[in-house]
Amino acid sequence: MESLRYSLQLLSLIFLLFSIWASAAQRVIPRLGVRRRTSKHEVPQTTSSFSSDIKIYYYTQTIDHFNFRPDSYATFQQKYAINSKYWGGADSNAPIFAYLGAEGPLDDDLGSIGFLSDNAARFKALQLYIEHRYYGNSVPFGTMKEALKNESTRGYFNSAQALADYAAVIIDVKKTFSAENSPVIAFGASYGGMLAAWFRLKYPHVVLGSLASSAPILYFDDIVPQDGYYSVVTKDFKETSQSCYETIRQSWAEIDRVASIPNGLSTLSKIFNTCRPLNNSSDLKNYLEYIVTGAAQYNYDAPRYLMSDMCRAIDGAANGTDTLGRIYGGVVAYKQNHSCYDVNEFSAPSETNDGWGWQSCSDMVMPIGHDTNGSMFPPSPFNLTENNDYCKKLYGIEPRPHWVTTYYGGQDIKLILRRFASNIIFANGLKDPYSSGGVVEDISDSLVAVTTAEGSHCLDIIVANSSADPHWLVRQRNKEIKIIKQWIAKYQADLLQLKQRIPV
Amino acid sequence: MESLRYSLQLLSLIFLLFSIWASAAQRVIPRLGVRRRTSKHEVPQTTSSFSSDIKIYYYTQTIDHFNFRPDSYATFQQKYAINSKYWGGADSNAPIFAYLGAEGPLDDDLGSIGFLSDNAARFKALQLYIEHRYYGNSVPFGTMKEALKNESTRGYFNSAQALADYAAVIIDVKKTFSAENSPVIAFGASYGGMLAAWFRLKYPHVVLGSLASSAPILYFDDIVPQDGYYSVVTKDFKETSQSCYETIRQSWAEIDRVASIPNGLSTLSKIFNTCRPLNNSSDLKNYLEYIVTGAAQYNYDAPRYLMSDMCRAIDGAANGTDTLGRIYGGVVAYKQNHSCYDVNEFSAPSETNDGWGWQSCSDMVMPIGHDTNGSMFPPSPFNLTENNDYCKKLYGIEPRPHWVTTYYGGQDIKLILRRFASNIIFANGLKDPYSSGGVVEDISDSLVAVTTAEGSHCLDIIVANSSADPHWLVRQRNKEIKIIKQWIAKYQADLLQLKQRIPV
């Protein structure tokens, strides 16, 4: 179970916020993120193999790169970590592997992101891990709570500013290590994967190439259908077991039915062994939705497969077990044995939930929803107007839902990028519901999709486990390593050729 | 003289501002810009051939694209102009030619920018001209004076925001004309040329390609030597006439010598026929520096060549004419006959001077200077610390001299862009001193340099004059037209192929 060091991480505050929003009380927003985290108390284990070689630094970062008001000159301390143990040095232009932090503290990632540490020796790479602004120790304006509370200080918290931060840090690190000619490869996963892809597009002079793991860069505006995410979850469960899918599909109405009879909530509390008596059926349904979507998104949880485990429990319950009893069995299979189940566990405030709550109401508006059309969930379409009203009420501003496509593009991506840009790997597991917003076909020779039919969210980038990882995952990583090697080789050849042409 | 409809435009406020700065009182910053403008009173003629078909519109533009503070949601009315007379329409995906306005009112450009109107019929192109924020009628916060006076409102005035403006306007125009599939070609000259090049790099999903005319995108940080500009001026004059060059080179010391003797300033006023008595010799030297650099930068002023005219006057003065008398002859040849000469004419406040004064103290820090090393000007090295102090004193903030290279790149441009990006024409006249900061060699098959040995600043993009334009200029334009045709043809083929592959 050693490879289980990444842990459950699913949305909580957003859900909580949405549940206080009457018209969308039932709303669950699937979380991005590399790891599942079962609760706020569960701290991820760190990878002892490289943590002792890692050194922590802080960079004095500009709060607003795109404005020249005096207050835009304010600074904050941005955390980054370096492991130079395997670095080949500036003389040989050895590469720099840069991990772009996402919506959480860097410390969590240092324990679970493995691609860099697993491959540093092979590439003689310097490892650099950079924390995203407003998370962990990289919070401007004192505390995150303070920064997010104030309608003026939270405005600086967005993806374009974060990318500029990464550029500034990487340029500084290259200077410090006299590594001006070292090629940089960026890595990111989930939201961080979007950042990695966009970083190569916007800052090609800073980064030679990017591995964007499970990056749903097309899940904005109307590029992909809003029910993409839930369609994949539904398809995943259907493929795992038709009867399991049917049981889940029927369970929502069954919960409503039981809830509506006298003492129904108490009955439900008993069936689902909840830690506290249920106040309403929505909490339970939302909890179950997180479990079901989480099972699909993080399906392969070495060495087990979550959807198979759940469906085995749901389908294999003793004869005569009713729908809700079967679903409860699925919950136990997913969560493993607990003395009781906390239906609000995903709603606990956390940096990730607080931060993403804001981000999804400013630039990161992902229109994820579902109607009755073939989904195994009760209808819950995404409504842009309602979403804007909700965000406005909560934060005083409306989101800018079209900004991501204005700034980063995404529409007609094949047409646009087949003759522009290079060196991005879009990695996706096709079991991952977020793959519905990912790039899953090659765009050009060097903008390539690496997909695995069995893969779920961000598997390629987490710490490898040579004894437990399935062959398809090993193959995916090897393919990525080979591509990155080619980028670097071509770059080194270019560099040599240009140097030789320069008259002395 | 019909092609003389573009007029003198050289720096004034910056010079004025610099002249109140004691330690750099002698400083002259060469101006960017398509046209020379002899004085603030000279209004450029408009091109009657297309002005009647042009319609003016306003777009409600966001003041700050990169922040989500409530005040970043403020808007202003951004002016743009459309000429749809020759447009082939959305059904045939006919192209859109988008001119990106630079540091001045759009109205001035509508009269002098000719590449779009001269070629619209041939390409069946929709012509779109967009004004740069904070100039002309596109000024936020009331008036430009107000907006620039306030240290908080002027912060939004920078190139990254301007590029985002252009993206928003173009996306909106495409929507309005149902022209989602129409390829857009961006055009810009001088500072606007930098914007055009950067726009293709940052917004490839908005613009298929860019013609960047006389765009010194490498004149930032330490990419090119700071004396590049003045070296070219010196070389230009040397090549025009060695004795002319010698006379100019000697004139500065001669002015100082005369100024230091009793009634020296009065003598100088008389020699140079100044409209008002000189208060100091610096005003005169700065004036002459503007004339000399302007002659090189805008050398070909159809049908005459300014440097040849000046040197013919300097060299051909009556026997016995002394150095200053010869220089005065050069001034008359350059400026043509006036009853007197206003040495402060380049210092008059104007939108361009006020606006660029700010821009060059925020993101557009171009380290242009010169030492004694082979320049025909008195030493005036660029000193970053002094520059920062000066800007800080004037605007309350220090410039961010490294931001342009952090955000747009430029260092090792060949190494970086040979395998990234496409479809930019870097056009330069090699007589233009700003070509020292331009891309004058091909980077790749589709990032190409189109240079002319005889050309000066932005000639290719101004209105063509078929009877007067020299063959090398005609050839340059034809080459550019051919390249743009190829971009569009390839795009149309891509579009067709992708459409056919999409399952119905």
mmCIF file of C-alpha atoms in Angstrom, chain B residues 211-439:
data_model
loop_
_atom_site.group_PDB
_atom_site.id
_atom_site.type_symbol
_atom_site.label_atom_id
_atom_site.label_comp_id
_atom_site.label_asym_id
_atom_site.label_seq_id
_atom_site.Cartn_x
_atom_site.Cartn_y
_atom_site.Cartn_z
ATOM 1 C CA LEU B 211 3.488 42.177 -40.421
ATOM 2 C CA ALA B 212 5.752 43.949 -37.952
ATOM 3 C CA SER B 213 7.208 46.947 -39.699
ATOM 4 C CA SER B 214 10.359 48.522 -38.233
ATOM 5 C CA ALA B 215 9.766 46.873 -34.878
ATOM 6 C CA PRO B 216 12.819 47.065 -32.611
ATOM 7 C CA ILE B 217 11.685 44.173 -30.397
ATOM 8 C CA LEU B 218 15.280 43.420 -29.430
ATOM 9 C CA TYR B 219 16.050 46.914 -28.108
ATOM 10 C CA PHE B 220 15.352 45.916 -24.496
ATOM 11 C CA ASP B 221 17.456 44.825 -21.570
ATOM 12 C CA ASP B 222 20.907 43.993 -22.865
ATOM 13 C CA ILE B 223 19.927 42.085 -25.984
ATOM 14 C CA VAL B 224 21.570 44.532 -28.368
ATOM 15 C CA PRO B 225 24.268 47.106 -27.555
ATOM 16 C CA GLN B 226 22.787 50.333 -26.265
ATOM 17 C CA ASP B 227 24.635 52.354 -28.895
ATOM 18 C CA GLY B 228 23.009 50.450 -31.774
ATOM 19 C CA TYR B 229 20.751 53.313 -32.741
ATOM 20 C CA TYR B 230 23.437 55.977 -32.860
ATOM 21 C CA SER B 231 25.902 53.641 -34.532
ATOM 22 C CA VAL B 232 23.534 53.251 -37.446
ATOM 23 C CA VAL B 233 22.967 57.010 -37.686
ATOM 24 C CA THR B 234 26.728 57.509 -37.743
ATOM 25 C CA LYS B 235 27.262 54.780 -40.322
ATOM 26 C CA ASP B 236 24.434 56.181 -42.474
ATOM 27 C CA PHE B 237 25.999 59.625 -42.600
ATOM 28 C CA LYS B 238 29.471 58.236 -43.173
ATOM 29 C CA GLU B 239 28.133 56.312 -46.145
ATOM 30 C CA THR B 240 26.268 59.336 -47.436
ATOM 31 C CA SER B 241 29.301 61.583 -47.212
ATOM 32 C CA GLN B 242 32.470 61.268 -45.193
ATOM 33 C CA SER B 243 32.963 65.051 -45.096
ATOM 34 C CA CYS B 244 29.334 65.642 -44.093
ATOM 35 C CA TYR B 245 29.791 63.148 -41.277
ATOM 36 C CA GLU B 246 32.980 64.956 -40.212
ATOM 37 C CA THR B 247 31.241 68.324 -40.198
ATOM 38 C CA ILE B 248 28.401 67.039 -38.031
ATOM 39 C CA ARG B 249 30.826 65.253 -35.721
ATOM 40 C CA GLN B 250 32.802 68.477 -35.184
ATOM 41 C CA SER B 251 29.768 70.727 -34.801
ATOM 42 C CA TRP B 252 28.951 69.849 -31.175
ATOM 43 C CA ALA B 253 32.280 71.057 -29.845
ATOM 44 C CA GLU B 254 32.081 74.097 -32.087
ATOM 45 C CA ILE B 255 28.665 74.995 -30.608
ATOM 46 C CA ASP B 256 30.105 74.617 -27.120
ATOM 47 C CA ARG B 257 33.063 76.784 -28.058
ATOM 48 C CA VAL B 258 30.925 79.578 -29.477
ATOM 49 C CA ALA B 259 28.483 79.379 -26.565
ATOM 50 C CA SER B 260 31.297 79.911 -24.101
ATOM 51 C CA ILE B 261 32.522 83.188 -25.547
ATOM 52 C CA PRO B 262 30.821 86.542 -24.728
ATOM 53 C CA ASN B 263 27.511 86.932 -26.575
ATOM 54 C CA GLY B 264 27.992 83.391 -27.794
ATOM 55 C CA LEU B 265 24.338 82.405 -27.422
ATOM 56 C CA SER B 266 23.287 85.457 -29.346
ATOM 57 C CA THR B 267 25.734 84.522 -32.101
ATOM 58 C CA LEU B 268 24.339 80.987 -32.210
ATOM 59 C CA SER B 269 20.776 82.341 -32.331
ATOM 60 C CA LYS B 270 21.752 84.404 -35.318
ATOM 61 C CA ILE B 271 23.611 81.616 -37.141
ATOM 62 C CA PHE B 272 20.708 79.210 -36.744
ATOM 63 C CA ASN B 273 18.019 81.815 -37.316
ATOM 64 C CA THR B 274 16.152 80.726 -34.203
ATOM 65 C CA CYS B 275 12.630 82.058 -33.667
ATOM 66 C CA ARG B 276 13.516 83.073 -30.124
ATOM 67 C CA PRO B 277 16.910 83.900 -28.607
ATOM 68 C CA LEU B 278 18.593 80.798 -27.206
ATOM 69 C CA ASN B 279 18.683 80.422 -23.428
ATOM 70 C CA ASN B 280 21.345 77.750 -23.535
ATOM 71 C CA SER B 281 23.284 75.717 -26.024
ATOM 72 C CA SER B 282 21.644 72.434 -25.015
ATOM 73 C CA ASP B 283 18.363 73.361 -26.670
ATOM 74 C CA LEU B 284 20.208 73.910 -29.905
ATOM 75 C CA LYS B 285 22.241 70.717 -29.660
ATOM 76 C CA ASN B 286 19.155 68.669 -28.849
ATOM 77 C CA TYR B 287 17.334 70.227 -31.776
ATOM 78 C CA LEU B 288 20.172 69.336 -34.102
ATOM 79 C CA GLU B 289 20.323 65.824 -32.718
ATOM 80 C CA TYR B 290 16.635 65.389 -33.529
ATOM 81 C CA ILE B 291 17.220 66.661 -37.030
ATOM 82 C CA VAL B 292 20.221 64.432 -37.652
ATOM 83 C CA THR B 293 18.678 61.250 -36.185
ATOM 84 C CA GLY B 294 15.352 62.073 -37.839
ATOM 85 C CA ALA B 295 17.062 62.376 -41.200
ATOM 86 C CA ALA B 296 18.466 58.871 -40.802
ATOM 87 C CA GLN B 297 15.287 57.333 -39.365
ATOM 88 C CA TYR B 298 12.945 58.824 -41.941
ATOM 89 C CA ASN B 299 15.534 59.092 -44.705
ATOM 90 C CA TYR B 300 13.398 58.230 -47.684
ATOM 91 C CA ASP B 301 10.687 60.891 -47.775
ATOM 92 C CA ALA B 302 9.347 60.393 -51.273
ATOM 93 C CA PRO B 303 10.603 61.592 -53.596
ATOM 94 C CA ARG B 304 13.617 62.881 -51.712
ATOM 95 C CA TYR B 305 16.292 61.344 -49.510
ATOM 96 C CA LEU B 306 16.772 63.435 -46.398
ATOM 97 C CA MET B 307 20.365 62.522 -45.586
ATOM 98 C CA SER B 308 21.484 63.198 -49.159
ATOM 99 C CA ASP B 309 19.677 66.519 -49.136
ATOM 100 C CA MET B 310 21.243 67.509 -45.852
ATOM 101 C CA CYS B 311 24.731 66.433 -46.809
ATOM 102 C CA ARG B 312 24.483 68.079 -50.200
ATOM 103 C CA ALA B 313 23.773 71.338 -48.381
ATOM 104 C CA ILE B 314 26.483 70.782 -45.774
ATOM 105 C CA ASP B 315 29.148 69.753 -48.250
ATOM 106 C CA GLY B 316 28.082 72.106 -51.008
ATOM 107 C CA ALA B 317 28.063 75.334 -49.042
ATOM 108 C CA ALA B 318 29.989 78.218 -50.529
ATOM 109 C CA ASN B 319 33.728 78.050 -50.081
ATOM 110 C CA GLY B 320 34.776 79.451 -46.770
ATOM 111 C CA THR B 321 31.494 78.579 -44.994
ATOM 112 C CA ASP B 322 32.400 77.454 -41.504
ATOM 113 C CA THR B 323 31.179 74.369 -39.657
ATOM 114 C CA LEU B 324 28.090 75.950 -38.089
ATOM 115 C CA GLY B 325 27.122 77.701 -41.281
ATOM 116 C CA ARG B 326 27.218 74.352 -43.051
ATOM 117 C CA ILE B 327 25.138 72.697 -40.347
ATOM 118 C CA TYR B 328 22.591 75.477 -40.640
ATOM 119 C CA GLY B 329 22.455 74.774 -44.361
ATOM 120 C CA GLY B 330 21.699 71.163 -43.470
ATOM 121 C CA VAL B 331 18.852 72.240 -41.216
ATOM 122 C CA VAL B 332 17.343 74.330 -43.993
ATOM 123 C CA ALA B 333 17.663 71.434 -46.415
ATOM 124 C CA TYR B 334 15.928 69.100 -43.950
ATOM 125 C CA LYS B 335 13.200 71.448 -42.754
ATOM 126 C CA GLN B 336 12.868 73.357 -46.019
ATOM 127 C CA ASN B 337 12.417 77.091 -45.978
ATOM 128 C CA HIS B 338 10.955 78.694 -42.878
ATOM 129 C CA SER B 339 11.147 82.277 -41.758
ATOM 130 C CA CYS B 340 12.860 81.066 -38.588
ATOM 131 C CA TYR B 341 13.571 77.802 -36.803
ATOM 132 C CA ASP B 342 11.981 76.834 -33.489
ATOM 133 C CA VAL B 343 14.551 74.806 -31.561
ATOM 134 C CA ASN B 344 11.834 73.696 -29.149
ATOM 135 C CA GLU B 345 9.494 72.383 -31.794
ATOM 136 C CA PHE B 346 10.135 68.769 -30.855
ATOM 137 C CA SER B 347 9.427 69.494 -27.196
ATOM 138 C CA ALA B 348 5.830 70.592 -27.562
ATOM 139 C CA PRO B 349 3.476 68.556 -25.378
ATOM 140 C CA SER B 350 1.387 66.175 -27.447
ATOM 141 C CA GLU B 351 -0.498 62.956 -26.897
ATOM 142 C CA THR B 352 2.343 60.973 -28.344
ATOM 143 C CA ASN B 353 4.965 62.685 -26.261
ATOM 144 C CA ASP B 354 2.944 62.602 -23.066
ATOM 145 C CA GLY B 355 1.901 59.005 -23.599
ATOM 146 C CA TRP B 356 5.283 57.687 -24.613
ATOM 147 C CA GLY B 357 6.841 59.609 -21.743
ATOM 148 C CA TRP B 358 4.881 57.371 -19.410
ATOM 149 C CA GLN B 359 5.284 54.187 -21.413
ATOM 150 C CA SER B 360 9.054 54.569 -21.542
ATOM 151 C CA CYS B 361 9.036 54.912 -17.752
ATOM 152 C CA SER B 362 6.905 51.816 -17.090
ATOM 153 C CA ASP B 363 7.253 48.812 -19.392
ATOM 154 C CA MET B 364 8.864 50.239 -22.545
ATOM 155 C CA VAL B 365 12.349 50.893 -21.238
ATOM 156 C CA MET B 366 14.603 50.986 -24.286
ATOM 157 C CA PRO B 367 18.198 51.502 -23.203
ATOM 158 C CA ILE B 368 19.307 53.722 -26.054
ATOM 159 C CA GLY B 369 22.504 55.652 -25.536
ATOM 160 C CA HIS B 370 25.894 56.301 -27.010
ATOM 161 C CA ASP B 371 29.445 56.761 -25.914
ATOM 162 C CA THR B 372 32.421 58.174 -27.757
ATOM 163 C CA ASN B 373 33.116 54.893 -29.393
ATOM 164 C CA GLY B 374 32.775 55.700 -33.085
ATOM 165 C CA SER B 375 29.630 57.782 -32.737
ATOM 166 C CA MET B 376 29.423 61.218 -34.335
ATOM 167 C CA PHE B 377 27.491 62.487 -31.302
ATOM 168 C CA PRO B 378 28.818 63.708 -27.978
ATOM 169 C CA PRO B 379 28.839 60.918 -25.374
ATOM 170 C CA SER B 380 25.512 60.243 -23.647
ATOM 171 C CA PRO B 381 25.448 56.715 -22.310
ATOM 172 C CA PHE B 382 22.221 55.178 -21.068
ATOM 173 C CA ASN B 383 22.429 54.662 -17.338
ATOM 174 C CA LEU B 384 19.746 52.380 -15.908
ATOM 175 C CA THR B 385 20.057 53.697 -12.357
ATOM 176 C CA GLU B 386 19.777 57.315 -13.448
ATOM 177 C CA ASN B 387 16.875 56.421 -15.679
ATOM 178 C CA ASN B 388 15.080 54.674 -12.815
ATOM 179 C CA ASP B 389 15.676 57.596 -10.473
ATOM 180 C CA TYR B 390 14.394 60.005 -13.055
ATOM 181 C CA CYS B 391 11.218 58.004 -13.696
ATOM 182 C CA LYS B 392 10.643 57.522 -10.000
ATOM 183 C CA LYS B 393 10.900 61.240 -9.419
ATOM 184 C CA LEU B 394 8.531 61.965 -12.251
ATOM 185 C CA TYR B 395 5.933 59.236 -11.828
ATOM 186 C CA GLY B 396 6.380 57.894 -8.309
ATOM 187 C CA ILE B 397 7.303 54.438 -9.569
ATOM 188 C CA GLU B 398 10.396 52.877 -11.022
ATOM 189 C CA PRO B 399 10.200 51.331 -14.478
ATOM 190 C CA ARG B 400 10.313 47.570 -14.856
ATOM 191 C CA PRO B 401 13.177 47.375 -17.342
ATOM 192 C CA HIS B 402 13.240 43.562 -17.425
ATOM 193 C CA TRP B 403 9.529 42.989 -17.846
ATOM 194 C CA VAL B 404 9.486 43.115 -21.646
ATOM 195 C CA THR B 405 12.039 40.317 -21.923
ATOM 196 C CA THR B 406 10.327 38.361 -19.150
ATOM 197 C CA TYR B 407 6.937 38.589 -20.818
ATOM 198 C CA TYR B 408 7.736 38.706 -24.520
ATOM 199 C CA GLY B 409 11.211 37.228 -24.672
ATOM 200 C CA GLY B 410 13.816 38.414 -27.119
ATOM 201 C CA GLN B 411 17.009 36.949 -25.715
ATOM 202 C CA ASP B 412 18.323 34.154 -27.967
ATOM 203 C CA ILE B 413 15.391 34.757 -30.264
ATOM 204 C CA LYS B 414 16.765 32.451 -32.952
ATOM 205 C CA LEU B 415 17.271 29.582 -30.567
ATOM 206 C CA ILE B 416 13.845 30.028 -29.002
ATOM 207 C CA LEU B 417 11.624 30.744 -31.972
ATOM 208 C CA ARG B 418 13.144 28.545 -34.660
ATOM 209 C CA ARG B 419 10.962 25.736 -33.305
ATOM 210 C CA PHE B 420 8.079 27.759 -31.916
ATOM 211 C CA ALA B 421 5.667 30.203 -33.488
ATOM 212 C CA SER B 422 5.103 31.064 -37.135
ATOM 213 C CA ASN B 423 3.850 33.723 -39.503
ATOM 214 C CA ILE B 424 5.588 36.926 -38.593
ATOM 215 C CA ILE B 425 7.226 39.230 -41.105
ATOM 216 C CA PHE B 426 9.874 41.433 -39.559
ATOM 217 C CA ALA B 427 10.296 44.290 -42.029
ATOM 218 C CA ASN B 428 13.219 46.660 -41.683
ATOM 219 C CA GLY B 429 14.947 49.314 -43.686
ATOM 220 C CA LEU B 430 18.611 49.054 -42.888
ATOM 221 C CA LYS B 431 19.134 52.808 -42.993
ATOM 222 C CA ASP B 432 16.710 53.023 -40.081
ATOM 223 C CA PRO B 433 18.693 53.314 -36.839
ATOM 224 C CA TYR B 434 15.949 51.287 -35.132
ATOM 225 C CA SER B 435 16.824 48.331 -37.355
ATOM 226 C CA SER B 436 19.674 47.809 -34.872
ATOM 227 C CA GLY B 437 17.029 46.439 -32.504
ATOM 228 C CA GLY B 438 15.026 44.641 -35.166
ATOM 229 C CA VAL B 439 15.006 41.090 -36.464
#
